[in-house]
mmCIF file of C-alpha atoms and ligand atoms in Angstrom:
data_model
loop_
_atom_site.group_PDB
_atom_site.id
_atom_site.type_symbol
_atom_site.label_atom_id
_atom_site.label_comp_id
_atom_site.label_asym_id
_atom_site.label_seq_id
_atom_site.Cartn_x
_atom_site.Cartn_y
_atom_site.Cartn_z
ATOM 1 C CA MET A 127 71.132 11.970 -59.162
ATOM 2 C CA TYR A 128 73.509 13.438 -56.271
ATOM 3 C CA ARG A 129 75.208 16.983 -55.544
ATOM 4 C CA LEU A 130 78.745 16.956 -55.598
ATOM 5 C CA VAL A 131 80.361 19.115 -52.562
ATOM 6 C CA GLN A 132 80.083 22.843 -53.786
ATOM 7 C CA ASN A 133 83.667 23.062 -52.591
ATOM 8 C CA LEU A 134 85.503 21.051 -54.355
ATOM 9 C CA PRO A 135 86.795 23.606 -57.190
ATOM 10 C CA ASN A 136 88.344 25.508 -54.127
ATOM 11 C CA ILE A 137 90.406 22.306 -52.985
ATOM 12 C CA LEU A 138 91.002 20.933 -56.463
ATOM 13 C CA ILE A 139 92.603 24.329 -58.067
ATOM 14 C CA PRO A 140 95.119 25.400 -55.882
ATOM 15 C CA TRP A 141 96.211 21.580 -55.301
ATOM 16 C CA TYR A 142 96.143 21.530 -59.292
ATOM 17 C CA ARG A 143 98.337 24.887 -59.198
ATOM 18 C CA ALA A 144 100.805 23.715 -57.044
ATOM 19 C CA ASN A 145 101.371 20.108 -58.095
ATOM 20 C CA ALA A 146 100.760 20.080 -62.152
ATOM 21 C CA ARG A 147 103.012 18.250 -64.163
ATOM 22 C CA ASP A 148 105.172 20.474 -66.668
ATOM 23 C CA LEU A 149 103.627 18.976 -69.900
ATOM 24 C CA LEU A 150 104.532 20.658 -73.274
ATOM 25 C CA TRP A 151 100.825 21.278 -74.061
ATOM 26 C CA ARG A 152 100.386 23.066 -70.680
ATOM 27 C CA ARG A 153 102.912 25.927 -71.601
ATOM 28 C CA ASP A 154 100.017 28.273 -73.300
ATOM 29 C CA ARG A 155 96.180 27.987 -73.929
ATOM 30 C CA GLN A 156 96.035 28.187 -77.624
ATOM 31 C CA PRO A 157 93.217 26.142 -78.707
ATOM 32 C CA TYR A 158 95.244 24.278 -81.719
ATOM 33 C CA HIS A 159 97.627 23.117 -78.801
ATOM 34 C CA VAL A 160 95.023 21.800 -76.650
ATOM 35 C CA TRP A 161 92.747 20.196 -79.305
ATOM 36 C CA LEU A 162 95.928 18.381 -80.443
ATOM 37 C CA SER A 163 97.189 16.973 -76.963
ATOM 38 C CA GLU A 164 93.729 16.149 -76.352
ATOM 39 C CA ILE A 165 92.811 14.070 -79.542
ATOM 40 C CA MET A 166 96.785 12.776 -79.052
ATOM 41 C CA LEU A 167 96.336 11.857 -75.375
ATOM 42 C CA GLN A 168 93.168 9.860 -76.012
ATOM 43 C CA GLN A 169 94.045 6.174 -75.437
ATOM 44 C CA THR A 170 97.717 7.087 -75.581
ATOM 45 C CA ARG A 171 100.346 7.384 -73.084
ATOM 46 C CA VAL A 172 101.667 10.942 -72.055
ATOM 47 C CA GLU A 173 105.108 10.110 -72.784
ATOM 48 C CA ALA A 174 104.386 8.683 -76.174
ATOM 49 C CA VAL A 175 102.505 11.757 -76.810
ATOM 50 C CA THR A 176 105.056 14.064 -75.739
ATOM 51 C CA GLU A 177 107.619 13.785 -78.750
ATOM 52 C CA HIS A 178 104.991 13.158 -81.505
ATOM 53 C CA TYR A 179 103.333 16.697 -80.008
ATOM 54 C CA ARG A 180 106.539 18.318 -80.549
ATOM 55 C CA THR A 181 107.368 16.882 -83.963
ATOM 56 C CA PHE A 182 104.059 17.700 -85.347
ATOM 57 C CA LEU A 183 103.733 21.297 -84.276
ATOM 58 C CA GLU A 184 107.249 21.713 -85.957
ATOM 59 C CA GLU A 185 106.070 20.415 -89.278
ATOM 60 C CA LEU A 186 102.193 21.681 -88.883
ATOM 61 C CA PRO A 187 102.761 24.731 -86.920
ATOM 62 C CA ASP A 188 99.150 25.928 -87.290
ATOM 63 C CA ILE A 189 95.616 24.953 -88.213
ATOM 64 C CA LYS A 190 96.141 25.661 -92.098
ATOM 65 C CA ALA A 191 99.216 23.646 -92.225
ATOM 66 C CA LEU A 192 97.364 21.044 -90.951
ATOM 67 C CA ALA A 193 94.410 21.237 -92.990
ATOM 68 C CA GLU A 194 96.815 21.405 -96.354
ATOM 69 C CA VAL A 195 98.929 18.570 -95.458
ATOM 70 C CA SER A 196 99.117 15.167 -97.441
ATOM 71 C CA ASP A 197 97.309 12.173 -95.815
ATOM 72 C CA GLU A 198 101.132 10.225 -96.694
ATOM 73 C CA LYS A 199 102.756 13.065 -94.477
ATOM 74 C CA LEU A 200 99.988 13.079 -91.402
ATOM 75 C CA HIS A 201 100.032 9.442 -90.977
ATOM 76 C CA LYS A 202 103.809 9.421 -91.149
ATOM 77 C CA LEU A 203 103.690 11.789 -88.090
ATOM 78 C CA TRP A 204 101.073 9.878 -86.586
ATOM 79 C CA GLN A 205 102.967 6.431 -86.806
ATOM 80 C CA GLY A 206 103.336 5.356 -83.265
ATOM 81 C CA LEU A 207 100.175 6.533 -82.072
ATOM 82 C CA GLY A 208 97.706 4.149 -83.569
ATOM 83 C CA TYR A 209 93.940 4.807 -84.076
ATOM 84 C CA TYR A 210 94.798 6.881 -87.304
ATOM 85 C CA ARG A 211 91.328 7.968 -87.685
ATOM 86 C CA ARG A 212 91.727 10.558 -85.305
ATOM 87 C CA ALA A 213 94.486 12.186 -87.375
ATOM 88 C CA ASP A 214 92.350 11.664 -90.410
ATOM 89 C CA ASN A 215 89.878 13.780 -88.521
ATOM 90 C CA LEU A 216 92.028 16.245 -87.330
ATOM 91 C CA LYS A 217 92.801 17.247 -90.751
ATOM 92 C CA LYS A 218 88.920 17.143 -91.500
ATOM 93 C CA CYS A 219 88.572 19.349 -88.575
ATOM 94 C CA ALA A 220 91.343 21.565 -89.736
ATOM 95 C CA GLN A 221 90.003 22.153 -93.254
ATOM 96 C CA ALA A 222 86.014 22.619 -91.557
ATOM 97 C CA ILE A 223 87.849 25.541 -89.354
ATOM 98 C CA MET A 224 89.663 27.258 -92.456
ATOM 99 C CA GLU A 225 86.019 26.657 -94.829
ATOM 100 C CA LYS A 226 83.710 28.099 -91.742
ATOM 101 C CA HIS A 227 85.539 30.093 -89.403
ATOM 102 C CA GLU A 228 88.421 31.531 -91.353
ATOM 103 C CA GLY A 229 90.885 29.500 -90.118
ATOM 104 C CA ILE A 230 90.307 30.571 -86.505
ATOM 105 C CA PHE A 231 89.014 28.066 -83.680
ATOM 106 C CA PRO A 232 85.521 28.741 -82.559
ATOM 107 C CA THR A 233 84.890 29.571 -79.183
ATOM 108 C CA ASP A 234 81.541 28.997 -78.642
ATOM 109 C CA HIS A 235 80.616 25.709 -77.231
ATOM 110 C CA ALA A 236 77.830 25.051 -79.993
ATOM 111 C CA SER A 237 80.240 25.582 -82.960
ATOM 112 C CA VAL A 238 83.433 23.630 -81.236
ATOM 113 C CA LEU A 239 81.020 20.823 -80.878
ATOM 114 C CA ALA A 240 79.786 20.775 -84.405
ATOM 115 C CA LEU A 241 83.291 20.371 -85.819
ATOM 116 C CA PRO A 242 84.579 16.858 -87.334
ATOM 117 C CA GLY A 243 85.992 14.720 -84.906
ATOM 118 C CA ILE A 244 85.323 16.776 -81.575
ATOM 119 C CA GLY A 245 82.730 15.156 -79.026
ATOM 120 C CA ASP A 246 81.502 15.852 -75.899
ATOM 121 C CA TYR A 247 85.064 15.420 -74.238
ATOM 122 C CA THR A 248 87.450 17.517 -76.322
ATOM 123 C CA ALA A 249 84.780 20.340 -76.960
ATOM 124 C CA GLY A 250 84.560 20.571 -72.857
ATOM 125 C CA ALA A 251 88.306 20.319 -72.895
ATOM 126 C CA ILE A 252 88.981 23.186 -75.301
ATOM 127 C CA CYS A 253 85.827 25.464 -73.966
ATOM 128 C CA SER A 254 87.349 25.307 -70.159
ATOM 129 C CA ILE A 255 91.141 25.082 -70.890
ATOM 130 C CA CYS A 256 91.461 27.707 -73.832
ATOM 131 C CA PHE A 257 88.233 29.967 -73.111
ATOM 132 C CA ASP A 258 87.489 29.304 -69.414
ATOM 133 C CA GLN A 259 83.922 28.694 -69.812
ATOM 134 C CA PRO A 260 82.197 26.529 -67.029
ATOM 135 C CA ILE A 261 82.141 23.183 -69.338
ATOM 136 C CA PRO A 262 83.082 19.851 -68.050
ATOM 137 C CA ALA A 263 85.207 17.868 -69.677
ATOM 138 C CA VAL A 264 84.255 14.291 -68.762
ATOM 139 C CA ASP A 265 86.857 11.521 -69.613
ATOM 140 C CA GLY A 266 87.916 8.151 -68.086
ATOM 141 C CA ASN A 267 89.739 9.806 -65.530
ATOM 142 C CA VAL A 268 87.222 12.081 -64.474
ATOM 143 C CA LEU A 269 84.564 9.169 -64.145
ATOM 144 C CA ARG A 270 86.694 6.957 -62.016
ATOM 145 C CA VAL A 271 87.339 10.040 -59.640
ATOM 146 C CA VAL A 272 83.650 10.846 -59.295
ATOM 147 C CA THR A 273 82.436 7.254 -59.070
ATOM 148 C CA ARG A 274 85.105 6.826 -56.326
ATOM 149 C CA LEU A 275 84.284 10.276 -54.406
ATOM 150 C CA MET A 276 80.397 9.059 -54.264
ATOM 151 C CA CYS A 277 80.583 5.255 -53.953
ATOM 152 C CA ASP A 278 78.405 5.509 -57.509
ATOM 153 C CA ASN A 279 78.196 2.047 -58.564
ATOM 154 C CA SER A 280 76.697 3.013 -62.325
ATOM 155 C CA PRO A 281 78.835 1.262 -65.009
ATOM 156 C CA ILE A 282 80.926 4.419 -66.275
ATOM 157 C CA ASP A 283 80.610 2.981 -70.023
ATOM 158 C CA GLU A 284 76.874 3.541 -70.499
ATOM 159 C CA GLN A 285 75.935 7.498 -71.862
ATOM 160 C CA LYS A 286 73.878 7.600 -68.902
ATOM 161 C CA THR A 287 76.311 7.793 -66.577
ATOM 162 C CA LYS A 288 78.692 9.963 -68.297
ATOM 163 C CA ARG A 289 75.538 12.469 -69.031
ATOM 164 C CA ARG A 290 74.709 12.125 -65.018
ATOM 165 C CA ILE A 291 78.496 12.921 -64.345
ATOM 166 C CA THR A 292 78.693 15.497 -66.332
ATOM 167 C CA GLN A 293 75.562 17.536 -64.544
ATOM 168 C CA ALA A 294 76.505 16.868 -61.379
ATOM 169 C CA LEU A 295 79.558 18.848 -62.253
ATOM 170 C CA GLU A 296 77.860 21.437 -64.522
ATOM 171 C CA GLU A 297 76.257 22.373 -60.859
ATOM 172 C CA ILE A 298 79.542 22.965 -59.142
ATOM 173 C CA TYR A 299 81.619 24.707 -62.385
ATOM 174 C CA PRO A 300 83.545 27.684 -61.111
ATOM 175 C CA GLU A 301 82.678 30.867 -63.074
ATOM 176 C CA GLU A 302 86.132 31.795 -63.240
ATOM 177 C CA ASN A 303 89.103 29.538 -63.623
ATOM 178 C CA ALA A 304 87.066 26.487 -65.065
ATOM 179 C CA GLY A 305 90.272 25.754 -67.016
ATOM 180 C CA ASP A 306 92.251 24.764 -64.134
ATOM 181 C CA PHE A 307 89.215 22.820 -62.518
ATOM 182 C CA THR A 308 88.752 20.711 -65.485
ATOM 183 C CA GLN A 309 92.837 20.151 -65.414
ATOM 184 C CA SER A 310 92.809 19.550 -61.949
ATOM 185 C CA LEU A 311 89.946 16.538 -61.988
ATOM 186 C CA MET A 312 92.050 15.443 -64.870
ATOM 187 C CA GLU A 313 95.320 15.266 -63.238
ATOM 188 C CA LEU A 314 93.960 13.981 -60.228
ATOM 189 C CA GLY A 315 92.476 11.032 -62.111
ATOM 190 C CA ALA A 316 96.023 10.878 -63.867
ATOM 191 C CA THR A 317 98.458 10.741 -60.933
ATOM 192 C CA VAL A 318 96.797 10.319 -57.539
ATOM 193 C CA CYS A 319 93.401 8.659 -57.946
ATOM 194 C CA LEU A 320 95.095 5.957 -60.273
ATOM 195 C CA PRO A 321 93.146 3.144 -62.234
ATOM 196 C CA ASN A 322 93.776 -0.698 -61.221
ATOM 197 C CA GLY A 323 93.881 -0.940 -57.631
ATOM 198 C CA ALA A 324 96.650 1.544 -57.296
ATOM 199 C CA PRO A 325 94.820 4.825 -55.747
ATOM 200 C CA LYS A 326 97.042 7.186 -53.738
ATOM 201 C CA CYS A 327 94.371 8.003 -51.362
ATOM 202 C CA GLY A 328 97.484 8.791 -48.356
ATOM 203 C CA ILE A 329 98.403 12.250 -50.601
ATOM 204 C CA CYS A 330 95.010 12.937 -52.058
ATOM 205 C CA PRO A 331 93.582 16.067 -51.152
ATOM 206 C CA ILE A 332 90.033 15.346 -51.552
ATOM 207 C CA ALA A 333 90.415 12.144 -49.488
ATOM 208 C CA GLU A 334 88.450 13.851 -46.473
ATOM 209 C CA LEU A 335 85.440 13.797 -48.870
ATOM 210 C CA CYS A 336 85.980 10.671 -50.509
ATOM 211 C CA GLU A 337 82.876 8.216 -49.481
ATOM 212 C CA ALA A 338 85.295 4.801 -51.019
ATOM 213 C CA ARG A 339 87.917 6.207 -49.001
ATOM 214 C CA LYS A 340 85.824 6.669 -45.894
ATOM 215 C CA SER A 341 84.016 2.901 -46.361
ATOM 216 C CA ASN A 342 87.190 1.245 -47.412
ATOM 217 C CA THR A 343 85.483 0.113 -50.781
ATOM 218 C CA VAL A 344 88.128 2.017 -53.081
ATOM 219 C CA LEU A 345 88.800 -0.720 -55.468
ATOM 220 C CA GLN A 346 85.324 -1.694 -56.071
ATOM 221 C CA TYR A 347 85.215 1.322 -58.090
ATOM 222 C CA PRO A 348 84.672 2.275 -60.929
ATOM 223 C CA VAL A 349 82.114 -0.040 -61.886
ATOM 224 C CA LYS A 350 82.150 -1.533 -65.899
ATOM 225 C CA LYS A 351 80.017 -3.026 -67.780
ATOM 226 C CA GLU A 352 81.332 -7.120 -68.945
ATOM 227 C CA LYS A 353 83.524 -6.294 -71.671
ATOM 228 C CA LYS A 354 82.877 -8.502 -75.103
ATOM 229 C CA ALA A 355 85.867 -10.995 -75.824
ATOM 230 C CA ARG A 356 87.686 -9.703 -78.866
ATOM 231 C CA ARG A 357 87.072 -11.897 -81.897
ATOM 232 C CA LEU A 358 90.087 -13.403 -82.812
ATOM 233 C CA GLU A 359 91.557 -13.355 -86.178
ATOM 234 C CA GLU A 360 94.439 -15.410 -87.640
ATOM 235 C CA ARG A 361 96.666 -14.037 -90.768
ATOM 236 C CA THR A 362 99.664 -14.953 -92.769
ATOM 237 C CA VAL A 363 101.474 -11.761 -93.911
ATOM 238 C CA PHE A 364 104.210 -11.785 -96.591
ATOM 239 C CA ILE A 365 107.617 -9.847 -96.460
ATOM 240 C CA LEU A 366 108.696 -9.650 -99.753
ATOM 241 C CA THR A 367 112.069 -8.548 -101.086
ATOM 242 C CA CYS A 368 113.526 -8.126 -104.429
ATOM 243 C CA GLY A 369 117.090 -6.920 -104.284
ATOM 244 C CA SER A 370 116.489 -3.610 -101.815
ATOM 245 C CA ARG A 371 112.868 -3.298 -102.611
ATOM 246 C CA LEU A 372 110.269 -4.297 -100.400
ATOM 247 C CA ALA A 373 106.554 -5.031 -101.659
ATOM 248 C CA ILE A 374 104.108 -2.815 -99.462
ATOM 249 C CA CYS A 375 100.223 -2.195 -100.442
ATOM 250 C CA LYS A 376 97.378 0.193 -99.511
ATOM 251 C CA ARG A 377 94.514 -1.199 -97.141
ATOM 252 C CA LYS A 378 91.075 -0.345 -98.552
ATOM 253 C CA GLU A 379 89.308 3.036 -97.723
ATOM 254 C CA THR A 380 87.073 1.398 -94.760
ATOM 255 C CA GLY A 381 87.316 -0.611 -91.842
ATOM 256 C CA LEU A 382 90.305 -1.430 -89.129
ATOM 257 C CA LEU A 383 93.502 0.593 -90.434
ATOM 258 C CA ALA A 384 91.565 1.967 -93.367
ATOM 259 C CA GLY A 385 93.602 3.385 -96.091
ATOM 260 C CA LEU A 386 96.853 2.870 -94.477
ATOM 261 C CA TRP A 387 99.919 0.602 -96.014
ATOM 262 C CA GLN A 388 100.645 -2.616 -95.228
ATOM 263 C CA PHE A 389 102.845 -5.741 -96.099
ATOM 264 C CA PRO A 390 100.421 -8.021 -98.109
ATOM 265 C CA ASN A 391 98.778 -10.165 -96.069
ATOM 266 C CA ILE A 392 95.495 -12.768 -96.355
ATOM 267 C CA GLU A 393 93.217 -14.431 -94.038
ATOM 268 C CA GLY A 394 93.985 -17.472 -91.902
ATOM 269 C CA LYS A 395 97.514 -19.188 -91.050
ATOM 270 C CA LEU A 396 99.271 -20.900 -93.838
ATOM 271 C CA ASP A 397 101.957 -23.343 -93.937
ATOM 272 C CA ALA A 398 105.118 -22.877 -95.878
ATOM 273 C CA GLN A 399 104.394 -24.364 -98.821
ATOM 274 C CA GLN A 400 100.744 -23.026 -98.942
ATOM 275 C CA ALA A 401 102.314 -19.495 -98.481
ATOM 276 C CA LEU A 402 104.654 -20.526 -101.041
ATOM 277 C CA ASP A 403 101.864 -21.411 -103.366
ATOM 278 C CA THR A 404 99.983 -18.033 -102.593
ATOM 279 C CA ALA A 405 103.113 -15.861 -103.679
ATOM 280 C CA LYS A 406 102.995 -17.433 -106.872
ATOM 281 C CA GLU A 407 99.217 -16.283 -107.360
ATOM 282 C CA PHE A 408 100.717 -13.084 -106.783
ATOM 283 C CA GLY A 409 102.744 -13.598 -109.626
ATOM 284 C CA LEU A 410 106.168 -13.686 -108.164
ATOM 285 C CA HIS A 411 109.115 -16.199 -108.603
ATOM 286 C CA ILE A 412 110.518 -16.883 -104.954
ATOM 287 C CA ARG A 413 113.854 -17.929 -104.517
ATOM 288 C CA ASN A 414 113.138 -19.063 -100.863
ATOM 289 C CA ILE A 415 112.062 -18.190 -97.237
ATOM 290 C CA THR A 416 114.314 -16.764 -95.289
ATOM 291 C CA LEU A 417 112.612 -16.443 -91.825
ATOM 292 C CA GLN A 418 109.070 -17.460 -90.329
ATOM 293 C CA ILE A 419 107.985 -15.878 -87.203
ATOM 294 C CA GLU A 420 104.432 -15.414 -85.336
ATOM 295 C CA ARG A 421 103.145 -12.146 -83.343
ATOM 296 C CA THR A 422 100.333 -10.954 -82.279
ATOM 297 C CA HIS A 423 98.904 -7.202 -82.339
ATOM 298 C CA ILE A 424 95.580 -6.462 -80.368
ATOM 299 C CA PHE A 425 93.271 -3.916 -81.446
ATOM 300 C CA THR A 426 90.324 -2.888 -79.407
ATOM 301 C CA HIS A 427 87.922 -5.477 -80.708
ATOM 302 C CA VAL A 428 90.089 -7.937 -82.296
ATOM 303 C CA GLN A 429 93.227 -9.601 -82.094
ATOM 304 C CA TRP A 430 95.479 -10.524 -84.783
ATOM 305 C CA ASP A 431 97.258 -13.991 -84.253
ATOM 306 C CA MET A 432 100.098 -13.341 -87.467
ATOM 307 C CA ARG A 433 102.510 -15.879 -88.946
ATOM 308 C CA ALA A 434 104.895 -13.828 -91.243
ATOM 309 C CA PHE A 435 107.327 -15.110 -93.846
ATOM 310 C CA TYR A 436 109.905 -13.287 -95.155
ATOM 311 C CA MET A 437 110.725 -14.320 -98.655
ATOM 312 C CA THR A 438 113.123 -13.353 -101.505
ATOM 313 C CA CYS A 439 111.801 -12.776 -104.780
ATOM 314 C CA ASN A 440 113.345 -12.876 -108.564
ATOM 315 C CA ASN A 441 110.854 -10.446 -109.891
ATOM 316 C CA MET A 442 108.581 -7.664 -109.024
ATOM 317 C CA THR A 443 104.562 -7.448 -109.778
ATOM 318 C CA GLU A 444 102.531 -4.095 -110.454
ATOM 319 C CA GLU A 445 99.773 -5.635 -107.971
ATOM 320 C CA PHE A 446 102.225 -3.826 -105.060
ATOM 321 C CA THR A 447 104.277 -0.728 -104.425
ATOM 322 C CA TRP A 448 107.999 -2.246 -104.219
ATOM 323 C CA THR A 449 109.725 0.356 -102.066
ATOM 324 C CA THR A 450 113.317 0.769 -100.022
ATOM 325 C CA LEU A 451 113.845 0.230 -96.250
ATOM 326 C CA ASP A 452 114.786 4.195 -96.298
ATOM 327 C CA GLU A 453 111.571 5.230 -97.938
ATOM 328 C CA ILE A 454 109.448 3.210 -95.478
ATOM 329 C CA GLN A 455 111.515 5.025 -92.661
ATOM 330 C CA SER A 456 110.563 8.664 -94.207
ATOM 331 C CA THR A 457 107.613 8.033 -96.252
ATOM 332 C CA TYR A 458 105.108 5.185 -95.673
ATOM 333 C CA ALA A 459 103.559 5.106 -92.497
ATOM 334 C CA LEU A 460 103.042 1.414 -91.603
ATOM 335 C CA PRO A 461 100.922 1.119 -88.508
ATOM 336 C CA THR A 462 102.623 -0.947 -85.851
ATOM 337 C CA ALA A 463 100.562 -3.984 -86.416
ATOM 338 C CA PHE A 464 102.944 -4.034 -89.609
ATOM 339 C CA ALA A 465 105.593 -2.093 -88.526
ATOM 340 C CA MET A 466 106.868 -4.787 -86.103
ATOM 341 C CA PHE A 467 107.848 -7.112 -89.412
ATOM 342 C CA ILE A 468 109.856 -4.510 -90.839
ATOM 343 C CA PRO A 469 113.403 -6.673 -91.185
ATOM 344 C CA LYS A 470 116.335 -5.350 -89.621
ATOM 345 C CA GLU A 471 119.123 -3.647 -92.340
HETATM 346 S S1 LIG B 1174 90.699 9.363 -51.669
HETATM 347 FE FE1 LIG B 1174 91.650 7.705 -53.199
HETATM 348 S S2 LIG B 1174 89.755 7.028 -53.954
HETATM 349 FE FE2 LIG B 1174 88.950 8.944 -53.041
HETATM 350 S S3 LIG B 1174 89.427 10.062 -55.073
HETATM 351 FE FE3 LIG B 1174 91.265 10.362 -53.712
HETATM 352 S S4 LIG B 1174 92.717 8.684 -54.528
HETATM 353 FE FE4 LIG B 1174 90.624 8.642 -55.377
#
């Protein structure tokens, strides 16, 4: 266990105040806003989040509105951000706040942490940014900054590394301006101490303290455990149209993309004749195949190699929901893995 320089907040807070990016969710410290932005920003770039954040708040301006929204509308608002479970957890959490806290976000750390979908990082971010409590929020950015600062070669994807860095930060967290200290660490990681071999040490406010910079070993940090290779899955996707109608169906309620809408698809890559035979098994009379394309979509642990057949049909079956392109744009949220096959008008 090492000790971080006690002076770190005194250097980083003024730096943050002078250099912080003007982001929509930094304009106030309302817990609903901070919480929503933190969840949206997980695994998603700031540029992609900004417009979604604005629209989401226009449609669902408070916790009550979020608790009462239909899944369909929620998924539509989330479309493009991916990892839809985050949206489902937001709604569950809003419902818990309505039931257990009379619609008001709790302020004590234990109650925040007990809410569904809120882990150590998000609880720390909310408690420090909204309520100025000295509680660290340790994400990938912060782990990268600290492991470089201290030449710490423990793998950052191990829980014990995260715990140790959280403890080291707890010891130096300021009693005042805790929120600005949290944001300063995040901001340093996001704009200066960048990943993938591109840190801007020349403009870094803590360069003088940084062990990795001093020993010229910056690129050796952070260390990660060896990743398991992604599992490869092949799928055949059916884009079935009957007049102006298009077939979609719901995924099962568990597993990858649980409960979301999709184009009908099956495991394996079929050739054209096999695809026609399968469509026949769906109960469809196929007029012709108008297009065949190949696409890849990468999830965290799986890669889908997909072959899509665009087919025109003479009939519609009850097995699928037959919708229009307009409804797909306005009502049904198709995750990116399938949205890439939406036919052009
Ligand atoms: S000096 Fe470089 S490596 Fe060290 S914290 Fe600053 S940006 Fe990161």
